[in-house]
Amino acid sequence: MLDSVKISRRQSEIRQTLSGLVAKEAPSEDETRQMDELDREYRSNETRFRAALVAEDTERREAGAELETRADREWAQMVAGFELRQVALHLDEGRAMTGRTAEIVTELRESGGYRGVPVPWEALEQRAGETVSTGTPDPIETRPIIDRLFPDSVAARMGAQMVSIDHGEVEWPVVTQGATVAWQSSETGSTGAAQAFQTTDRALAPDHTLGCQMKITRKALKQSGAALEAAVRRDMNSAISVEMDRVVFLGSGASGEPLGVIAGAATYGISSTAIGAAGTWAAFRAAVVRFMTASASNGPGGVRALIRPEMWDAFDGAYVTGTAITEWDRLLKSIPAGNIAMSHNALADPAGDPLAVSSLLTTSAGGVPPIFVGKWGAVDLIRDPYTDAQSGGLRITALATMDVTVARPAQLELLTGIQIEAAE
């Protein structure tokens, strides 16, 4: 029992005893002495009670922090023992799943409806020590999971945050209009008119489902053994990661795809600047200045840039006149190399005459990521034992529901028409 509770109960007993003694018109010497002792004890307990509350408040905070992180740690430990090969054998042969794999599947089924076998997103992480050459994967260590589906994906490197959603929709109210400040122009003058506090909602909805199909032959099922665990995870990880990176930035918003950040720049309200000339650090520097004047970034070190390999090639070959310094050297001097992501998948191919590409700049302001990527529930793994029945093979389909939205358009800027070759 907490000390504060014990002291509180004792105080209640003292008050009850004192009320009986005070009611007497002529208390004896012993009763008077008892009242003095109870009064001193009561005052002393008041001091002890306050001290106990202070000490227990610290303990409560520490215990609360422990409870907040305990569930995540326990779940990560369980997922570390999840075996995809058990899922594959269950779908192929009907073999019963055991251990942590069975526990996780059961828990996921209780929290949502799945036609096939639910597989946690974290199980697609490539685990340390996995190898195909020796055929002895080590599934004990897992990569750190910090609200991200694939830590090495382009979306993650550009500051996108992965949001886990059980069901329904999730939205973030973003402030578009708020407090105003003004000075009093005279002794009796007004300090200005107030304006309404307004927000706009950025929603993530489960309207977009990605299907990842895989064909597993009978030979692979019988010959690979435990190595199938690593192979299936790597293959699904790569396929989903590549497509996720593409739709986060280039998704059309049609044919089932979510609306990507670059393709939907006008819809999201993202500022777009046409360079229309050979790319230089000066063009990026101007964009960084726009970030800083919009209070979205404190400096170039907080800016992330998404570029195509062709742009790196052009920048690294463009020397400043009379020097051995390239435009790439100038860019790296202000924007850290770790903040630059190169991708031929997340940006459109070079086009036009002369050839030109686009680049996306993002930054996190006040701890708010520029892009939110929502993922619903778990990956739904469905079997198809009939299509390849003649060869004894198995086809599985993984269904993943995801969506994309932008928090604050001021945290993104699109640069278009960056020429990577000279005009003819």
C-alpha positions as CSV (number, residue, x, y, z in Angstrom):
1,M,0.0,0.0,0.0
2,L,1.2,3.5,-0.8
3,D,2.5,5.6,2.1
4,S,0.1,8.5,1.2
5,V,-2.9,6.1,1.5
6,K,-1.7,4.8,4.9
7,I,-1.2,8.4,6.1
8,S,-4.6,9.5,4.8
9,R,-6.4,6.6,6.6
10,R,-4.6,7.5,9.8
11,Q,-5.6,11.1,9.5
12,S,-9.2,10.0,9.1
13,E,-8.9,7.9,12.3
14,I,-7.4,10.9,14.2
15,R,-10.3,13.2,13.1
16,Q,-12.8,10.6,14.2
17,T,-11.2,10.2,17.6
18,L,-10.9,14.0,18.1
19,S,-14.5,14.6,17.2
20,G,-15.5,12.3,20.0
21,L,-13.2,13.9,22.6
22,V,-14.1,17.5,21.6
23,A,-17.8,16.7,22.1
24,K,-17.2,16.2,25.8
25,E,-17.9,19.3,28.0
26,A,-15.5,18.4,30.8
27,P,-12.7,16.1,29.4
28,S,-10.4,14.5,31.9
29,E,-6.6,15.2,32.1
30,D,-5.9,12.0,30.2
31,E,-8.4,13.0,27.5
32,T,-6.9,16.5,27.2
33,R,-3.4,15.0,27.0
34,Q,-4.7,12.6,24.3
35,M,-6.1,15.5,22.3
36,D,-2.7,17.3,22.4
37,E,-0.9,14.2,21.2
38,L,-3.4,13.5,18.4
39,D,-3.1,17.2,17.3
40,R,0.7,17.0,17.1
41,E,0.5,13.7,15.2
42,Y,-2.1,15.2,12.8
43,R,0.2,18.2,12.0
44,S,3.2,15.9,11.6
45,N,1.2,13.6,9.3
46,E,0.3,16.6,7.1
47,T,4.0,17.2,6.4
48,R,4.6,13.5,5.8
49,F,1.6,13.3,3.5
50,R,2.9,16.1,1.2
51,A,6.3,14.5,1.1
52,A,4.8,11.1,0.2
53,L,2.9,12.6,-2.7
54,V,6.0,14.2,-4.1
55,A,8.0,10.9,-3.9
56,E,5.1,8.8,-5.3
57,D,4.6,11.3,-8.2
58,T,8.1,10.5,-9.4
59,E,7.5,6.8,-9.1
60,R,4.2,7.1,-11.0
61,R,5.9,9.0,-13.8
62,E,8.6,6.3,-14.1
63,A,6.0,3.5,-13.9
64,G,3.9,5.3,-16.6
65,A,6.9,5.6,-18.9
66,E,7.6,1.9,-18.4
67,L,4.0,1.0,-19.2
68,E,4.0,3.2,-22.3
69,T,7.0,1.4,-23.9
70,R,6.5,-2.1,-22.5
71,A,3.8,-3.1,-25.0
72,D,5.9,-2.0,-27.9
73,R,8.9,-4.0,-26.6
74,E,6.9,-7.1,-25.9
75,W,5.3,-6.9,-29.4
76,A,8.8,-6.5,-31.0
77,Q,10.1,-9.5,-29.1
78,M,7.1,-11.6,-30.3
79,V,7.5,-10.5,-33.9
80,A,11.2,-11.4,-33.7
81,G,10.0,-15.0,-33.5
82,F,7.5,-14.8,-36.3
83,E,8.2,-17.4,-39.0
84,L,6.9,-16.8,-42.5
85,R,7.8,-20.3,-43.5
86,Q,5.2,-21.6,-41.0
87,V,2.6,-19.4,-42.9
88,A,3.7,-20.8,-46.3
89,L,3.5,-24.4,-45.1
90,H,0.1,-23.7,-43.5
91,L,-1.2,-22.3,-46.8
92,D,0.4,-25.1,-48.8
93,E,-0.1,-28.2,-46.6
94,G,-2.5,-27.0,-44.0
95,R,0.2,-27.6,-41.3
96,A,-0.8,-26.1,-38.0
97,M,1.2,-23.0,-36.9
98,T,2.9,-23.1,-33.5
99,G,4.7,-20.9,-31.0
100,R,4.8,-17.1,-31.4
101,T,3.7,-17.3,-35.0
102,A,0.4,-18.9,-34.0
103,E,-0.1,-16.3,-31.1
104,I,0.5,-13.3,-33.4
105,V,-1.8,-14.6,-36.1
106,T,-4.6,-15.3,-33.5
107,E,-4.2,-11.8,-32.0
108,L,-4.3,-10.1,-35.5
109,R,-7.4,-12.1,-36.4
110,E,-9.2,-10.9,-33.3
111,S,-8.5,-7.2,-34.1
112,G,-9.5,-7.3,-37.8
113,G,-11.0,-9.4,-40.6
114,Y,-8.7,-11.2,-43.0
115,R,-9.5,-13.7,-45.8
116,G,-6.1,-15.3,-45.5
117,V,-3.4,-15.4,-42.9
118,P,-2.5,-12.0,-41.4
119,V,1.2,-11.2,-41.3
120,P,2.5,-8.2,-39.2
121,W,4.2,-5.5,-41.2
122,E,7.3,-5.8,-38.9
123,A,7.7,-9.4,-40.1
124,L,8.8,-8.1,-43.5
125,E,11.8,-6.4,-42.0
126,Q,15.0,-8.1,-43.1
127,R,16.6,-9.5,-40.0
128,A,20.2,-9.3,-39.1
129,G,22.3,-12.3,-39.9
130,E,20.0,-13.7,-42.7
131,T,21.8,-15.4,-45.6
132,V,20.9,-17.7,-48.4
133,S,24.4,-19.1,-49.1
134,T,24.6,-21.0,-45.8
135,G,20.9,-21.7,-45.5
136,T,20.9,-20.9,-41.8
137,P,19.1,-17.6,-41.2
138,D,19.4,-16.1,-37.7
139,P,15.9,-14.7,-36.9
140,I,16.8,-13.5,-33.4
141,E,17.8,-9.9,-34.0
142,T,15.5,-7.5,-35.8
143,R,16.0,-4.0,-37.0
144,P,14.8,-1.1,-34.8
145,I,11.2,-0.3,-35.6
146,I,10.4,3.4,-35.1
147,D,7.0,4.0,-36.8
148,R,8.5,3.0,-40.1
149,L,7.7,0.1,-42.4
150,F,11.0,0.0,-44.3
151,P,13.8,2.1,-42.7
152,D,15.9,2.2,-45.9
153,S,13.0,3.3,-48.2
154,V,13.1,6.6,-50.0
155,A,9.9,7.7,-48.3
156,A,11.5,7.2,-44.9
157,R,14.7,9.0,-45.9
158,M,12.6,12.0,-47.0
159,G,11.1,12.2,-43.5
160,A,7.8,10.4,-44.2
161,Q,6.2,8.9,-41.0
162,M,4.5,5.5,-41.1
163,V,1.3,5.5,-39.2
164,S,-0.2,2.2,-38.0
165,I,-4.0,2.2,-38.1
166,D,-6.3,-0.6,-36.8
167,H,-9.4,0.4,-38.7
168,G,-11.4,3.5,-39.8
169,E,-9.9,6.8,-40.9
170,V,-7.3,9.1,-39.2
171,E,-7.0,12.8,-39.7
172,W,-4.7,15.6,-38.5
173,P,-6.2,19.1,-38.0
174,V,-3.6,21.5,-39.4
175,V,-3.8,25.2,-38.4
176,T,-4.3,27.5,-41.3
177,Q,-5.3,30.7,-39.4
178,G,-4.8,31.6,-35.8
179,A,-3.5,34.3,-33.4
180,T,-2.5,37.8,-34.6
181,V,-0.2,40.3,-33.0
182,A,-0.3,44.1,-33.3
183,W,0.9,47.1,-31.4
184,Q,-1.4,49.7,-29.8
185,S,-1.0,52.8,-32.0
186,S,-2.2,55.2,-29.4
187,E,-3.1,55.4,-25.7
188,T,-6.8,54.6,-26.4
189,G,-6.3,52.7,-29.6
190,S,-7.0,49.1,-30.3
191,T,-4.3,46.4,-30.6
192,G,-5.9,45.0,-33.7
193,A,-8.8,42.7,-34.6
194,A,-8.8,39.0,-33.7
195,Q,-9.3,36.4,-36.4
196,A,-11.0,33.0,-36.1
197,F,-8.8,30.0,-35.3
198,Q,-9.2,27.7,-38.3
199,T,-7.9,24.3,-39.2
200,T,-8.0,22.0,-42.2
201,D,-8.1,18.2,-41.9
202,R,-5.5,16.0,-43.5
203,A,-7.1,12.5,-43.7
204,L,-5.8,9.0,-44.3
205,A,-8.5,6.7,-45.6
206,P,-8.4,2.9,-46.3
207,D,-9.3,3.4,-49.9
208,H,-6.2,2.0,-51.6
209,T,-5.1,-1.7,-51.4
210,L,-1.9,-3.0,-52.9
211,G,-1.6,-6.6,-54.0
212,C,1.7,-8.4,-54.0
213,Q,1.6,-11.8,-55.7
214,M,4.2,-14.6,-55.4
215,K,4.5,-18.1,-56.9
216,I,6.2,-20.7,-54.8
217,T,7.1,-24.0,-56.5
218,R,6.9,-27.4,-54.9
219,K,10.7,-27.7,-55.2
220,A,11.2,-24.5,-53.3
221,L,8.8,-25.6,-50.6
222,K,10.5,-29.0,-50.2
223,Q,14.1,-28.0,-50.8
224,S,14.6,-24.6,-49.2
225,G,13.6,-25.5,-45.7
226,A,14.3,-22.7,-43.3
227,A,15.9,-20.6,-46.0
228,L,12.5,-20.0,-47.4
229,E,11.8,-17.8,-44.4
230,A,14.5,-15.3,-45.5
231,A,13.8,-15.6,-49.2
232,V,10.0,-14.8,-48.9
233,R,10.6,-11.9,-46.5
234,R,13.3,-10.3,-48.7
235,D,11.2,-10.7,-51.9
236,M,8.1,-9.2,-50.3
237,N,10.0,-6.5,-48.6
238,S,11.6,-5.4,-51.9
239,A,8.5,-5.6,-53.9
240,I,6.3,-3.7,-51.5
241,S,9.0,-1.1,-50.7
242,V,9.7,-0.3,-54.3
243,E,6.0,0.2,-55.1
244,M,5.4,2.1,-51.9
245,D,8.2,4.6,-52.8
246,R,6.7,5.1,-56.2
247,V,3.1,5.8,-55.1
248,V,4.2,8.0,-52.2
249,F,5.6,10.4,-54.7
250,L,4.2,9.5,-58.1
251,G,0.8,7.9,-57.3
252,S,-1.8,9.0,-59.8
253,G,-4.8,9.0,-57.4
254,A,-6.6,6.9,-60.0
255,S,-6.9,3.1,-60.7
256,G,-6.7,2.4,-57.0
257,E,-3.5,4.3,-56.4
258,P,-3.2,6.9,-53.6
259,L,-2.4,10.5,-54.8
260,G,1.4,10.9,-54.6
261,V,3.1,14.0,-53.2
262,I,4.7,15.1,-56.6
263,A,1.8,14.0,-58.8
264,G,-0.7,15.8,-56.5
265,A,1.4,18.9,-55.7
266,A,-1.3,21.2,-56.9
267,T,-4.0,19.3,-55.0
268,Y,-2.0,19.3,-51.7
269,G,-1.0,23.0,-52.2
270,I,2.7,22.3,-52.5
271,S,4.7,25.2,-54.0
272,S,6.2,24.3,-57.4
273,T,9.0,26.3,-59.0
274,A,10.0,25.9,-62.6
275,I,13.8,26.2,-63.1
276,G,13.9,26.0,-66.9
277,A,17.7,26.1,-66.9
278,A,20.8,24.0,-66.1
279,G,20.6,22.9,-62.5
280,T,22.9,24.7,-60.1
281,W,23.3,25.0,-56.3
282,A,21.8,28.5,-56.7
283,A,18.4,27.0,-57.6
284,F,18.4,24.8,-54.5
285,R,19.7,27.7,-52.3
286,A,16.7,29.8,-53.3
287,A,14.4,27.0,-52.3
288,V,16.1,26.7,-49.0
289,V,15.6,30.4,-48.4
290,R,11.9,30.0,-49.2
291,F,11.7,27.3,-46.6
292,M,13.4,29.5,-44.0
293,T,11.2,32.5,-44.7
294,A,8.1,30.3,-44.4
295,S,9.4,29.3,-40.9
296,A,9.5,25.7,-42.0
297,S,13.3,25.2,-41.6
298,N,16.0,26.8,-39.5
299,G,18.7,26.2,-42.1
300,P,19.9,24.1,-45.0
301,G,21.0,21.3,-42.7
302,G,17.4,20.5,-41.9
303,V,16.4,20.2,-45.6
304,R,16.1,16.8,-47.4
305,A,16.4,16.5,-51.1
306,L,15.1,13.8,-53.5
307,I,17.0,13.7,-56.8
308,R,17.5,11.4,-59.8
309,P,20.9,9.8,-60.5
310,E,21.1,11.8,-63.8
311,M,21.0,15.0,-61.8
312,W,23.9,13.9,-59.7
313,D,25.8,13.1,-62.8
314,A,25.1,16.6,-64.3
315,F,25.9,18.4,-61.0
316,D,29.1,16.5,-60.4
317,G,30.3,17.3,-63.9
318,A,29.5,21.0,-63.8
319,Y,32.5,22.9,-62.6
320,V,32.4,26.5,-61.3
321,T,34.3,28.6,-63.8
322,G,38.0,28.8,-63.0
323,T,37.9,26.4,-60.1
324,A,38.0,22.6,-59.4
325,I,34.7,22.9,-57.5
326,T,31.6,21.3,-58.9
327,E,27.9,22.3,-58.3
328,W,27.6,19.0,-56.4
329,D,30.4,20.1,-54.1
330,R,28.6,23.4,-53.4
331,L,25.3,21.5,-52.7
332,L,27.0,19.1,-50.3
333,K,28.6,22.0,-48.4
334,S,25.2,23.1,-47.2
335,I,22.9,20.1,-47.4
336,P,24.4,17.0,-45.7
337,A,24.9,14.0,-47.9
338,G,22.7,11.9,-45.5
339,N,19.8,14.2,-46.3
340,I,20.0,13.5,-50.0
341,A,18.1,10.5,-51.5
342,M,18.7,9.4,-55.0
343,S,16.0,7.4,-56.8
344,H,15.0,6.5,-60.3
345,N,11.8,5.1,-59.0
346,A,10.3,7.9,-56.9
347,L,10.9,10.6,-59.6
348,A,9.7,10.6,-63.2
349,D,12.2,9.8,-66.0
350,P,14.1,12.7,-67.7
351,A,11.9,14.3,-70.4
352,G,11.8,17.2,-72.8
353,D,14.4,18.8,-75.1
354,P,16.8,19.5,-73.5
355,L,16.3,16.6,-71.0
356,A,15.1,17.9,-67.6
357,V,14.2,16.3,-64.3
358,S,12.4,17.3,-61.1
359,S,13.5,17.4,-57.5
360,L,11.6,17.4,-54.2
361,L,12.7,19.2,-51.1
362,T,11.2,18.4,-47.7
363,T,11.8,19.4,-44.1
364,S,10.3,18.6,-40.7
365,A,9.0,21.6,-38.7
366,G,8.3,21.5,-35.0
367,G,8.6,17.7,-35.0
368,V,5.8,17.3,-37.6
369,P,6.9,15.1,-40.6
370,P,6.1,16.5,-44.1
371,I,4.4,13.3,-45.3
372,F,2.2,10.7,-43.5
373,V,1.9,7.2,-44.9
374,G,-0.9,5.2,-43.3
375,K,-0.9,1.4,-43.1
376,W,-3.9,-0.5,-42.0
377,G,-3.8,-3.6,-39.8
378,A,-1.5,-6.3,-41.1
379,V,-0.6,-7.8,-44.4
380,D,-3.4,-10.2,-45.5
381,L,-1.8,-13.4,-47.0
382,I,-4.2,-15.4,-49.2
383,R,-3.5,-18.8,-50.8
384,D,-4.3,-20.0,-54.2
385,P,-3.6,-23.8,-54.4
386,Y,-5.6,-24.4,-57.7
387,T,-3.9,-22.3,-60.4
388,D,-0.6,-24.3,-60.1
389,A,-2.2,-27.5,-58.9
390,Q,-0.8,-29.6,-61.8
391,S,2.8,-28.8,-60.8
392,G,2.2,-28.8,-57.0
393,G,3.0,-25.2,-56.7
394,L,1.4,-22.5,-54.5
395,R,0.4,-18.9,-55.3
396,I,0.0,-16.5,-52.5
397,T,-1.3,-12.9,-52.6
398,A,-0.4,-10.3,-50.0
399,L,-2.9,-7.5,-49.6
400,A,-1.7,-4.3,-48.0
401,T,-3.9,-1.2,-47.5
402,M,-2.1,2.1,-47.5
403,D,-2.7,5.8,-48.1
404,V,-0.6,9.1,-48.3
405,T,-1.3,12.6,-47.2
406,V,0.7,15.8,-46.6
407,A,0.6,17.6,-43.3
408,R,1.7,21.1,-44.1
409,P,2.4,22.1,-47.8
410,A,4.9,24.7,-46.6
411,Q,7.2,21.8,-45.6
412,L,7.6,20.7,-49.2
413,E,8.8,22.3,-52.4
414,L,8.9,20.9,-55.9
415,L,11.6,22.0,-58.4
416,T,10.8,21.2,-62.0
417,G,12.6,21.7,-65.3
418,I,16.1,21.1,-64.0
419,Q,18.1,20.6,-67.2
420,I,20.7,17.9,-67.1
421,E,22.0,18.4,-70.7
422,A,22.8,21.4,-72.8
423,A,20.3,22.7,-75.3
424,E,21.1,21.7,-78.9
